[in-house]
Amino acid sequence: MQVTRIHKDFLKGLAAYGTSEVVAKVSRLFVVIVVARVLSPQAVGLAAAAFAICETLKALTENGVGQRIIAAKDDELAAITARAHWIFWRWGMGLMVFQLLLGAAIWAAGLPVVGALVAVAAAEYLFMPGGQVQVALAMREGKHPQVATIAGVQIVSANVLTVALAIVLPSPLVLILPRVLTAPIWLVAVRRLRPWTRCADEAPAPLKPFIRYGLPVLGVEAVKAARMHLDKLIVGLLLGAEGLGLYFMAFNAGLNIATSYASALAKVIFTHLSQSLRLDTDARNSGLISLALITPLIVVQSMLAPWYVPLLLGDGWTSIVPAVSLLCLCALPMTLWTVAAARLRLKGQPEVELGVDAILVLMVTLSAIITASISLTAMAGGFLIATTIVLTIASAPLFWPLGARSVQEA
């Protein structure tokens, strides 16, 4: 496989985001270590429930508007950014109000801690709309290393603050509040990285194309968030806060660390493939490169779980070791699907991605319901099996283009 300039740019961007994700996950590891020693599984479970709700709602900020900026033609850019700015602010404020109301409803339903945490996290939406256009423009211009550095600095700052708060005032709030307190860091940095001001004389682009493109993308992101977090809410309902705390820590020690590569890939791959003149070929090569890079690391992490889990978290958490080993392996099918999904979006087929993620949510949810009463290891194994089967089949057209029609139709 010939390494072209576009692949070199892809690897450069992936390295930048990958480094940022690794640094962020290492700092997150310190959070896991401290939290495991100062908070009870029940306290962790309450915070995990709030975190799952907030992350599911936050996924709705990925509405395809930034991708329209990245892929816009030069003569359309001013109008598209003007409309994007209009959408970002109204959408962000709407999500904030909805999350505040949801927090109040959860409080009234008899879960005051979870409701308060959800309401506190809503303040993050005050900062996001002011920098989303700037981030998209920076990525359009190939400033992936700088954007990655900014994101990494914010995450590391939040994790350091979490550790400090956990030591001084241990409570479920320490897993939620730092993300709000560090949001201004991100906002100031991205506005300095790529200054942008809307031209008052420029008429915004029509809204309809944003809606037509954004609705399937929004559905995809919502379903993707449900896939990542719905099982945690089910565990909380079936096993209570303590059971959810154990499950949440297993995910943080396994899946969340292992998928840092997939997270970095997702931030780079769309921009990379949008510049390609051979979409299918470059997508296939990118998938192969990505899988070749990540597989050895994931296998090693999975094999070493019996050693590093008790060392880092303490002997009280050794019961989650088998689950951690299994969850690490989920990063492999997720890596393939990240590339395949970007290819579908650039082909104008986000509805196919939506369908795949909806199927995966259904499978993961059913797996959680069936295995929750068995053991934590059984739940992790069910998650791995469901994820591997669905995403491997869905990613097949990436390597077998002739079979794309039949797979998509199915």
mmCIF file of N, CA, C and O in Angstrom, residues 101-179:
data_model
loop_
_atom_site.group_PDB
_atom_site.id
_atom_site.type_symbol
_atom_site.label_atom_id
_atom_site.label_comp_id
_atom_site.label_asym_id
_atom_site.label_seq_id
_atom_site.Cartn_x
_atom_site.Cartn_y
_atom_site.Cartn_z
ATOM 1 N N LEU A 101 -34.259 21.322 33.236
ATOM 2 C CA LEU A 101 -35.589 20.786 33.525
ATOM 3 C C LEU A 101 -35.521 19.291 33.843
ATOM 4 O O LEU A 101 -36.220 18.801 34.737
ATOM 5 N N LEU A 102 -34.658 18.569 33.123
ATOM 6 C CA LEU A 102 -34.494 17.141 33.370
ATOM 7 C C LEU A 102 -33.918 16.903 34.758
ATOM 8 O O LEU A 102 -34.367 16.000 35.491
ATOM 9 N N GLY A 103 -32.932 17.722 35.155
ATOM 10 C CA GLY A 103 -32.372 17.601 36.494
ATOM 11 C C GLY A 103 -33.419 17.822 37.570
ATOM 12 O O GLY A 103 -33.470 17.090 38.569
ATOM 13 N N ALA A 104 -34.290 18.818 37.350
ATOM 14 C CA ALA A 104 -35.366 19.084 38.304
ATOM 15 C C ALA A 104 -36.342 17.907 38.383
ATOM 16 O O ALA A 104 -36.811 17.538 39.470
ATOM 17 N N ALA A 105 -36.635 17.309 37.229
ATOM 18 C CA ALA A 105 -37.547 16.164 37.201
ATOM 19 C C ALA A 105 -36.951 14.957 37.932
ATOM 20 O O ALA A 105 -37.654 14.244 38.666
ATOM 21 N N ILE A 106 -35.653 14.734 37.741
ATOM 22 C CA ILE A 106 -34.993 13.610 38.422
ATOM 23 C C ILE A 106 -34.989 13.841 39.931
ATOM 24 O O ILE A 106 -35.197 12.921 40.720
ATOM 25 N N TRP A 107 -34.742 15.078 40.340
ATOM 26 C CA TRP A 107 -34.790 15.430 41.767
ATOM 27 C C TRP A 107 -36.179 15.128 42.332
ATOM 28 O O TRP A 107 -36.308 14.491 43.382
ATOM 29 N N ALA A 108 -37.207 15.588 41.614
ATOM 30 C CA ALA A 108 -38.581 15.380 42.078
ATOM 31 C C ALA A 108 -38.960 13.907 42.120
ATOM 32 O O ALA A 108 -39.842 13.506 42.898
ATOM 33 N N ALA A 109 -38.289 13.089 41.288
ATOM 34 C CA ALA A 109 -38.593 11.661 41.246
ATOM 35 C C ALA A 109 -37.950 10.890 42.394
ATOM 36 O O ALA A 109 -38.121 9.669 42.480
ATOM 37 N N GLY A 110 -37.221 11.592 43.255
ATOM 38 C CA GLY A 110 -36.645 10.931 44.421
ATOM 39 C C GLY A 110 -35.169 10.636 44.326
ATOM 40 O O GLY A 110 -34.631 9.886 45.142
ATOM 41 N N LEU A 111 -34.477 11.240 43.336
ATOM 42 C CA LEU A 111 -33.033 11.060 43.190
ATOM 43 C C LEU A 111 -32.359 12.435 43.229
ATOM 44 O O LEU A 111 -31.877 12.940 42.214
ATOM 45 N N PRO A 112 -32.323 13.063 44.396
ATOM 46 C CA PRO A 112 -31.825 14.447 44.469
ATOM 47 C C PRO A 112 -30.364 14.604 44.067
ATOM 48 O O PRO A 112 -30.008 15.602 43.449
ATOM 49 N N VAL A 113 -29.522 13.638 44.426
ATOM 50 C CA VAL A 113 -28.100 13.761 44.086
ATOM 51 C C VAL A 113 -27.905 13.718 42.580
ATOM 52 O O VAL A 113 -27.211 14.572 41.996
ATOM 53 N N VAL A 114 -28.514 12.744 41.920
ATOM 54 C CA VAL A 114 -28.385 12.631 40.466
ATOM 55 C C VAL A 114 -28.977 13.848 39.780
ATOM 56 O O VAL A 114 -28.389 14.413 38.849
ATOM 57 N N GLY A 115 -30.142 14.307 40.224
ATOM 58 C CA GLY A 115 -30.782 15.479 39.619
ATOM 59 C C GLY A 115 -29.929 16.726 39.754
ATOM 60 O O GLY A 115 -29.799 17.513 38.805
ATOM 61 N N ALA A 116 -29.328 16.926 40.939
ATOM 62 C CA ALA A 116 -28.471 18.106 41.145
ATOM 63 C C ALA A 116 -27.242 18.057 40.251
ATOM 64 O O ALA A 116 -26.832 19.076 39.668
ATOM 65 N N LEU A 117 -26.640 16.881 40.114
ATOM 66 C CA LEU A 117 -25.457 16.746 39.267
ATOM 67 C C LEU A 117 -25.785 17.033 37.799
ATOM 68 O O LEU A 117 -25.016 17.697 37.095
ATOM 69 N N VAL A 118 -26.913 16.546 37.334
ATOM 70 C CA VAL A 118 -27.336 16.801 35.949
ATOM 71 C C VAL A 118 -27.548 18.289 35.730
ATOM 72 O O VAL A 118 -27.149 18.851 34.697
ATOM 73 N N ALA A 119 -28.159 18.965 36.696
ATOM 74 C CA ALA A 119 -28.405 20.401 36.568
ATOM 75 C C ALA A 119 -27.101 21.204 36.564
ATOM 76 O O ALA A 119 -26.937 22.144 35.785
ATOM 77 N N VAL A 120 -26.174 20.833 37.420
ATOM 78 C CA VAL A 120 -24.877 21.531 37.469
ATOM 79 C C VAL A 120 -24.150 21.400 36.137
ATOM 80 O O VAL A 120 -23.583 22.370 35.613
ATOM 81 N N ALA A 121 -24.166 20.214 35.550
ATOM 82 C CA ALA A 121 -23.459 19.980 34.283
ATOM 83 C C ALA A 121 -24.033 20.787 33.135
ATOM 84 O O ALA A 121 -23.347 21.029 32.143
ATOM 85 N N ALA A 122 -25.281 21.232 33.253
ATOM 86 C CA ALA A 122 -25.914 22.008 32.178
ATOM 87 C C ALA A 122 -25.200 23.329 31.918
ATOM 88 O O ALA A 122 -25.283 23.885 30.813
ATOM 89 N N ALA A 123 -24.476 23.836 32.904
ATOM 90 C CA ALA A 123 -23.781 25.115 32.741
ATOM 91 C C ALA A 123 -22.715 25.064 31.657
ATOM 92 O O ALA A 123 -22.286 26.107 31.138
ATOM 93 N N GLU A 124 -22.276 23.868 31.271
ATOM 94 C CA GLU A 124 -21.252 23.744 30.232
ATOM 95 C C GLU A 124 -21.724 24.308 28.895
ATOM 96 O O GLU A 124 -20.926 24.802 28.094
ATOM 97 N N TYR A 125 -23.035 24.282 28.652
ATOM 98 C CA TYR A 125 -23.569 24.771 27.382
ATOM 99 C C TYR A 125 -23.475 26.290 27.251
ATOM 100 O O TYR A 125 -23.675 26.825 26.158
ATOM 101 N N LEU A 126 -23.172 26.992 28.345
ATOM 102 C CA LEU A 126 -22.972 28.433 28.258
ATOM 103 C C LEU A 126 -21.702 28.783 27.481
ATOM 104 O O LEU A 126 -21.585 29.875 26.931
ATOM 105 N N PHE A 127 -20.762 27.853 27.419
ATOM 106 C CA PHE A 127 -19.461 28.126 26.819
ATOM 107 C C PHE A 127 -19.283 27.512 25.432
ATOM 108 O O PHE A 127 -18.527 28.032 24.617
ATOM 109 N N MET A 128 -19.958 26.421 25.154
ATOM 110 C CA MET A 128 -19.710 25.688 23.910
ATOM 111 C C MET A 128 -20.031 26.474 22.636
ATOM 112 O O MET A 128 -19.217 26.509 21.708
ATOM 113 N N PRO A 129 -21.195 27.132 22.528
ATOM 114 C CA PRO A 129 -21.538 27.768 21.246
ATOM 115 C C PRO A 129 -20.564 28.861 20.822
ATOM 116 O O PRO A 129 -20.420 29.123 19.619
ATOM 117 N N GLY A 130 -19.903 29.495 21.768
ATOM 118 C CA GLY A 130 -18.988 30.578 21.440
ATOM 119 C C GLY A 130 -17.718 30.137 20.752
ATOM 120 O O GLY A 130 -16.956 30.981 20.247
ATOM 121 N N GLY A 131 -17.445 28.825 20.681
ATOM 122 C CA GLY A 131 -16.209 28.364 20.055
ATOM 123 C C GLY A 131 -16.376 27.291 19.011
ATOM 124 O O GLY A 131 -15.386 26.830 18.427
ATOM 125 N N GLN A 132 -17.603 26.865 18.742
ATOM 126 C CA GLN A 132 -17.799 25.737 17.829
ATOM 127 C C GLN A 132 -17.493 26.093 16.374
ATOM 128 O O GLN A 132 -16.950 25.266 15.636
ATOM 129 N N VAL A 133 -17.826 27.294 15.943
ATOM 130 C CA VAL A 133 -17.467 27.708 14.583
ATOM 131 C C VAL A 133 -15.951 27.766 14.443
ATOM 132 O O VAL A 133 -15.378 27.317 13.444
ATOM 133 N N GLN A 134 -15.295 28.320 15.448
ATOM 134 C CA GLN A 134 -13.838 28.446 15.392
ATOM 135 C C GLN A 134 -13.152 27.087 15.313
ATOM 136 O O GLN A 134 -12.169 26.918 14.579
ATOM 137 N N VAL A 135 -13.655 26.107 16.047
ATOM 138 C CA VAL A 135 -13.072 24.769 16.011
ATOM 139 C C VAL A 135 -13.216 24.162 14.622
ATOM 140 O O VAL A 135 -12.270 23.578 14.068
ATOM 141 N N ALA A 136 -14.400 24.277 14.034
ATOM 142 C CA ALA A 136 -14.629 23.712 12.706
ATOM 143 C C ALA A 136 -13.730 24.373 11.663
ATOM 144 O O ALA A 136 -13.180 23.696 10.784
ATOM 145 N N LEU A 137 -13.563 25.689 11.752
ATOM 146 C CA LEU A 137 -12.691 26.393 10.814
ATOM 147 C C LEU A 137 -11.237 25.966 10.992
ATOM 148 O O LEU A 137 -10.497 25.798 10.012
ATOM 149 N N ALA A 138 -10.826 25.800 12.241
ATOM 150 C CA ALA A 138 -9.447 25.368 12.497
ATOM 151 C C ALA A 138 -9.197 23.973 11.920
ATOM 152 O O ALA A 138 -8.157 23.713 11.304
ATOM 153 N N MET A 139 -10.158 23.074 12.077
ATOM 154 C CA MET A 139 -10.005 21.732 11.532
ATOM 155 C C MET A 139 -10.039 21.758 10.005
ATOM 156 O O MET A 139 -9.317 21.010 9.347
ATOM 157 N N ARG A 140 -10.850 22.624 9.443
ATOM 158 C CA ARG A 140 -10.895 22.779 7.985
ATOM 159 C C ARG A 140 -9.535 23.193 7.443
ATOM 160 O O ARG A 140 -9.129 22.800 6.343
ATOM 161 N N GLU A 141 -8.816 23.998 8.230
ATOM 162 C CA GLU A 141 -7.515 24.516 7.810
ATOM 163 C C GLU A 141 -6.359 23.602 8.226
ATOM 164 O O GLU A 141 -5.189 23.986 8.106
ATOM 165 N N GLY A 142 -6.676 22.430 8.717
ATOM 166 C CA GLY A 142 -5.632 21.460 9.051
ATOM 167 C C GLY A 142 -4.931 21.693 10.371
ATOM 168 O O GLY A 142 -3.836 21.157 10.602
ATOM 169 N N LYS A 143 -5.554 22.439 11.273
ATOM 170 C CA LYS A 143 -4.921 22.738 12.560
ATOM 171 C C LYS A 143 -5.273 21.688 13.605
ATOM 172 O O LYS A 143 -5.601 21.993 14.760
ATOM 173 N N HIS A 144 -5.171 20.439 13.197
ATOM 174 C CA HIS A 144 -5.518 19.359 14.110
ATOM 175 C C HIS A 144 -4.617 19.306 15.344
ATOM 176 O O HIS A 144 -5.116 19.088 16.462
ATOM 177 N N PRO A 145 -3.304 19.482 15.202
ATOM 178 C CA PRO A 145 -2.462 19.421 16.409
ATOM 179 C C PRO A 145 -2.846 20.463 17.446
ATOM 180 O O PRO A 145 -2.895 20.173 18.643
ATOM 181 N N GLN A 146 -3.149 21.687 16.984
ATOM 182 C CA GLN A 146 -3.511 22.744 17.930
ATOM 183 C C GLN A 146 -4.850 22.472 18.601
ATOM 184 O O GLN A 146 -4.995 22.645 19.821
ATOM 185 N N VAL A 147 -5.839 22.034 17.800
ATOM 186 C CA VAL A 147 -7.149 21.712 18.377
ATOM 187 C C VAL A 147 -7.029 20.566 19.369
ATOM 188 O O VAL A 147 -7.633 20.582 20.445
ATOM 189 N N ALA A 148 -6.219 19.578 19.011
ATOM 190 C CA ALA A 148 -6.018 18.437 19.900
ATOM 191 C C ALA A 148 -5.349 18.857 21.207
ATOM 192 O O ALA A 148 -5.711 18.377 22.291
ATOM 193 N N THR A 149 -4.387 19.756 21.106
ATOM 194 C CA THR A 149 -3.694 20.230 22.302
ATOM 195 C C THR A 149 -4.654 20.961 23.234
ATOM 196 O O THR A 149 -4.639 20.761 24.455
ATOM 197 N N ILE A 150 -5.501 21.796 22.661
ATOM 198 C CA ILE A 150 -6.475 22.543 23.458
ATOM 199 C C ILE A 150 -7.425 21.583 24.174
ATOM 200 O O ILE A 150 -7.688 21.722 25.383
ATOM 201 N N ALA A 151 -7.939 20.611 23.433
ATOM 202 C CA ALA A 151 -8.848 19.645 24.036
ATOM 203 C C ALA A 151 -8.144 18.864 25.142
ATOM 204 O O ALA A 151 -8.718 18.614 26.215
ATOM 205 N N GLY A 152 -6.887 18.494 24.879
ATOM 206 C CA GLY A 152 -6.128 17.749 25.883
ATOM 207 C C GLY A 152 -5.876 18.555 27.136
ATOM 208 O O GLY A 152 -5.979 18.029 28.254
ATOM 209 N N VAL A 153 -5.551 19.833 26.971
ATOM 210 C CA VAL A 153 -5.296 20.698 28.129
ATOM 211 C C VAL A 153 -6.547 20.827 28.986
ATOM 212 O O VAL A 153 -6.492 20.767 30.223
ATOM 213 N N GLN A 154 -7.701 20.991 28.324
ATOM 214 C CA GLN A 154 -8.945 21.101 29.091
ATOM 215 C C GLN A 154 -9.234 19.819 29.870
ATOM 216 O O GLN A 154 -9.584 19.859 31.059
ATOM 217 N N ILE A 155 -9.080 18.693 29.207
ATOM 218 C CA ILE A 155 -9.395 17.418 29.867
ATOM 219 C C ILE A 155 -8.438 17.150 31.022
ATOM 220 O O ILE A 155 -8.856 16.735 32.113
ATOM 221 N N VAL A 156 -7.147 17.401 30.786
ATOM 222 C CA VAL A 156 -6.168 17.189 31.853
ATOM 223 C C VAL A 156 -6.448 18.131 33.020
ATOM 224 O O VAL A 156 -6.379 17.725 34.189
ATOM 225 N N SER A 157 -6.782 19.379 32.719
ATOM 226 C CA SER A 157 -7.111 20.340 33.780
ATOM 227 C C SER A 157 -8.305 19.858 34.589
ATOM 228 O O SER A 157 -8.308 19.940 35.829
ATOM 229 N N ALA A 158 -9.327 19.354 33.895
ATOM 230 C CA ALA A 158 -10.517 18.847 34.588
ATOM 231 C C ALA A 158 -10.166 17.647 35.456
ATOM 232 O O ALA A 158 -10.661 17.519 36.594
ATOM 233 N N ASN A 159 -9.305 16.772 34.948
ATOM 234 C CA ASN A 159 -8.935 15.585 35.721
ATOM 235 C C ASN A 159 -8.092 15.939 36.950
ATOM 236 O O ASN A 159 -8.263 15.345 38.019
ATOM 237 N N VAL A 160 -7.176 16.895 36.782
ATOM 238 C CA VAL A 160 -6.377 17.341 37.935
ATOM 239 C C VAL A 160 -7.286 17.958 38.993
ATOM 240 O O VAL A 160 -7.137 17.701 40.201
ATOM 241 N N LEU A 161 -8.236 18.765 38.541
ATOM 242 C CA LEU A 161 -9.183 19.381 39.470
ATOM 243 C C LEU A 161 -10.041 18.319 40.157
ATOM 244 O O LEU A 161 -10.357 18.438 41.348
ATOM 245 N N THR A 162 -10.412 17.287 39.424
ATOM 246 C CA THR A 162 -11.201 16.193 40.010
ATOM 247 C C THR A 162 -10.424 15.517 41.137
ATOM 248 O O THR A 162 -10.975 15.235 42.213
ATOM 249 N N VAL A 163 -9.156 15.238 40.888
ATOM 250 C CA VAL A 163 -8.325 14.600 41.914
ATOM 251 C C VAL A 163 -8.233 15.484 43.151
ATOM 252 O O VAL A 163 -8.380 15.016 44.290
ATOM 253 N N ALA A 164 -7.998 16.779 42.936
ATOM 254 C CA ALA A 164 -7.869 17.703 44.072
ATOM 255 C C ALA A 164 -9.167 17.767 44.877
ATOM 256 O O ALA A 164 -9.151 17.715 46.113
ATOM 257 N N LEU A 165 -10.291 17.881 44.177
ATOM 258 C CA LEU A 165 -11.580 17.952 44.867
ATOM 259 C C LEU A 165 -11.899 16.645 45.588
ATOM 260 O O LEU A 165 -12.465 16.653 46.683
ATOM 261 N N ALA A 166 -11.540 15.518 44.971
ATOM 262 C CA ALA A 166 -11.821 14.221 45.586
ATOM 263 C C ALA A 166 -11.065 14.058 46.899
ATOM 264 O O ALA A 166 -11.571 13.441 47.850
ATOM 265 N N ILE A 167 -9.861 14.606 46.961
ATOM 266 C CA ILE A 167 -9.059 14.497 48.176
ATOM 267 C C ILE A 167 -9.589 15.435 49.259
ATOM 268 O O ILE A 167 -9.684 15.070 50.435
ATOM 269 N N VAL A 168 -9.967 16.656 48.858
ATOM 270 C CA VAL A 168 -10.403 17.670 49.824
ATOM 271 C C VAL A 168 -11.843 17.458 50.259
ATOM 272 O O VAL A 168 -12.175 17.530 51.458
ATOM 273 N N LEU A 169 -12.723 17.190 49.297
ATOM 274 C CA LEU A 169 -14.147 17.078 49.594
ATOM 275 C C LEU A 169 -14.746 15.921 48.785
ATOM 276 O O LEU A 169 -15.419 16.147 47.783
ATOM 277 N N PRO A 170 -14.494 14.681 49.188
ATOM 278 C CA PRO A 170 -14.967 13.539 48.410
ATOM 279 C C PRO A 170 -16.492 13.460 48.344
ATOM 280 O O PRO A 170 -17.164 13.378 49.370
ATOM 281 N N SER A 171 -17.023 13.504 47.144
ATOM 282 C CA SER A 171 -18.465 13.394 46.912
ATOM 283 C C SER A 171 -18.673 13.126 45.427
ATOM 284 O O SER A 171 -17.766 13.336 44.609
ATOM 285 N N PRO A 172 -19.856 12.676 45.030
ATOM 286 C CA PRO A 172 -20.120 12.452 43.601
ATOM 287 C C PRO A 172 -19.924 13.696 42.740
ATOM 288 O O PRO A 172 -19.672 13.588 41.544
ATOM 289 N N LEU A 173 -20.002 14.890 43.342
ATOM 290 C CA LEU A 173 -19.866 16.128 42.581
ATOM 291 C C LEU A 173 -18.511 16.249 41.901
ATOM 292 O O LEU A 173 -18.391 16.905 40.857
ATOM 293 N N VAL A 174 -17.482 15.600 42.446
ATOM 294 C CA VAL A 174 -16.131 15.764 41.902
ATOM 295 C C VAL A 174 -16.005 15.171 40.494
ATOM 296 O O VAL A 174 -15.074 15.529 39.760
ATOM 297 N N LEU A 175 -16.921 14.301 40.088
ATOM 298 C CA LEU A 175 -16.862 13.728 38.745
ATOM 299 C C LEU A 175 -17.626 14.564 37.719
ATOM 300 O O LEU A 175 -17.557 14.282 36.526
ATOM 301 N N ILE A 176 -18.343 15.592 38.170
ATOM 302 C CA ILE A 176 -19.162 16.405 37.275
ATOM 303 C C ILE A 176 -18.696 17.858 37.207
ATOM 304 O O ILE A 176 -18.545 18.433 36.126
ATOM 305 N N LEU A 177 -18.460 18.474 38.369
ATOM 306 C CA LEU A 177 -18.165 19.908 38.432
ATOM 307 C C LEU A 177 -16.940 20.336 37.629
ATOM 308 O O LEU A 177 -16.974 21.385 36.964
ATOM 309 N N PRO A 178 -15.821 19.587 37.629
ATOM 310 C CA PRO A 178 -14.629 20.066 36.907
ATOM 311 C C PRO A 178 -14.845 20.291 35.413
ATOM 312 O O PRO A 178 -14.207 21.161 34.819
ATOM 313 N N ARG A 179 -15.726 19.543 34.761
ATOM 314 C CA ARG A 179 -15.960 19.738 33.332
ATOM 315 C C ARG A 179 -16.584 21.105 33.065
ATOM 316 O O ARG A 179 -16.362 21.685 31.999
#
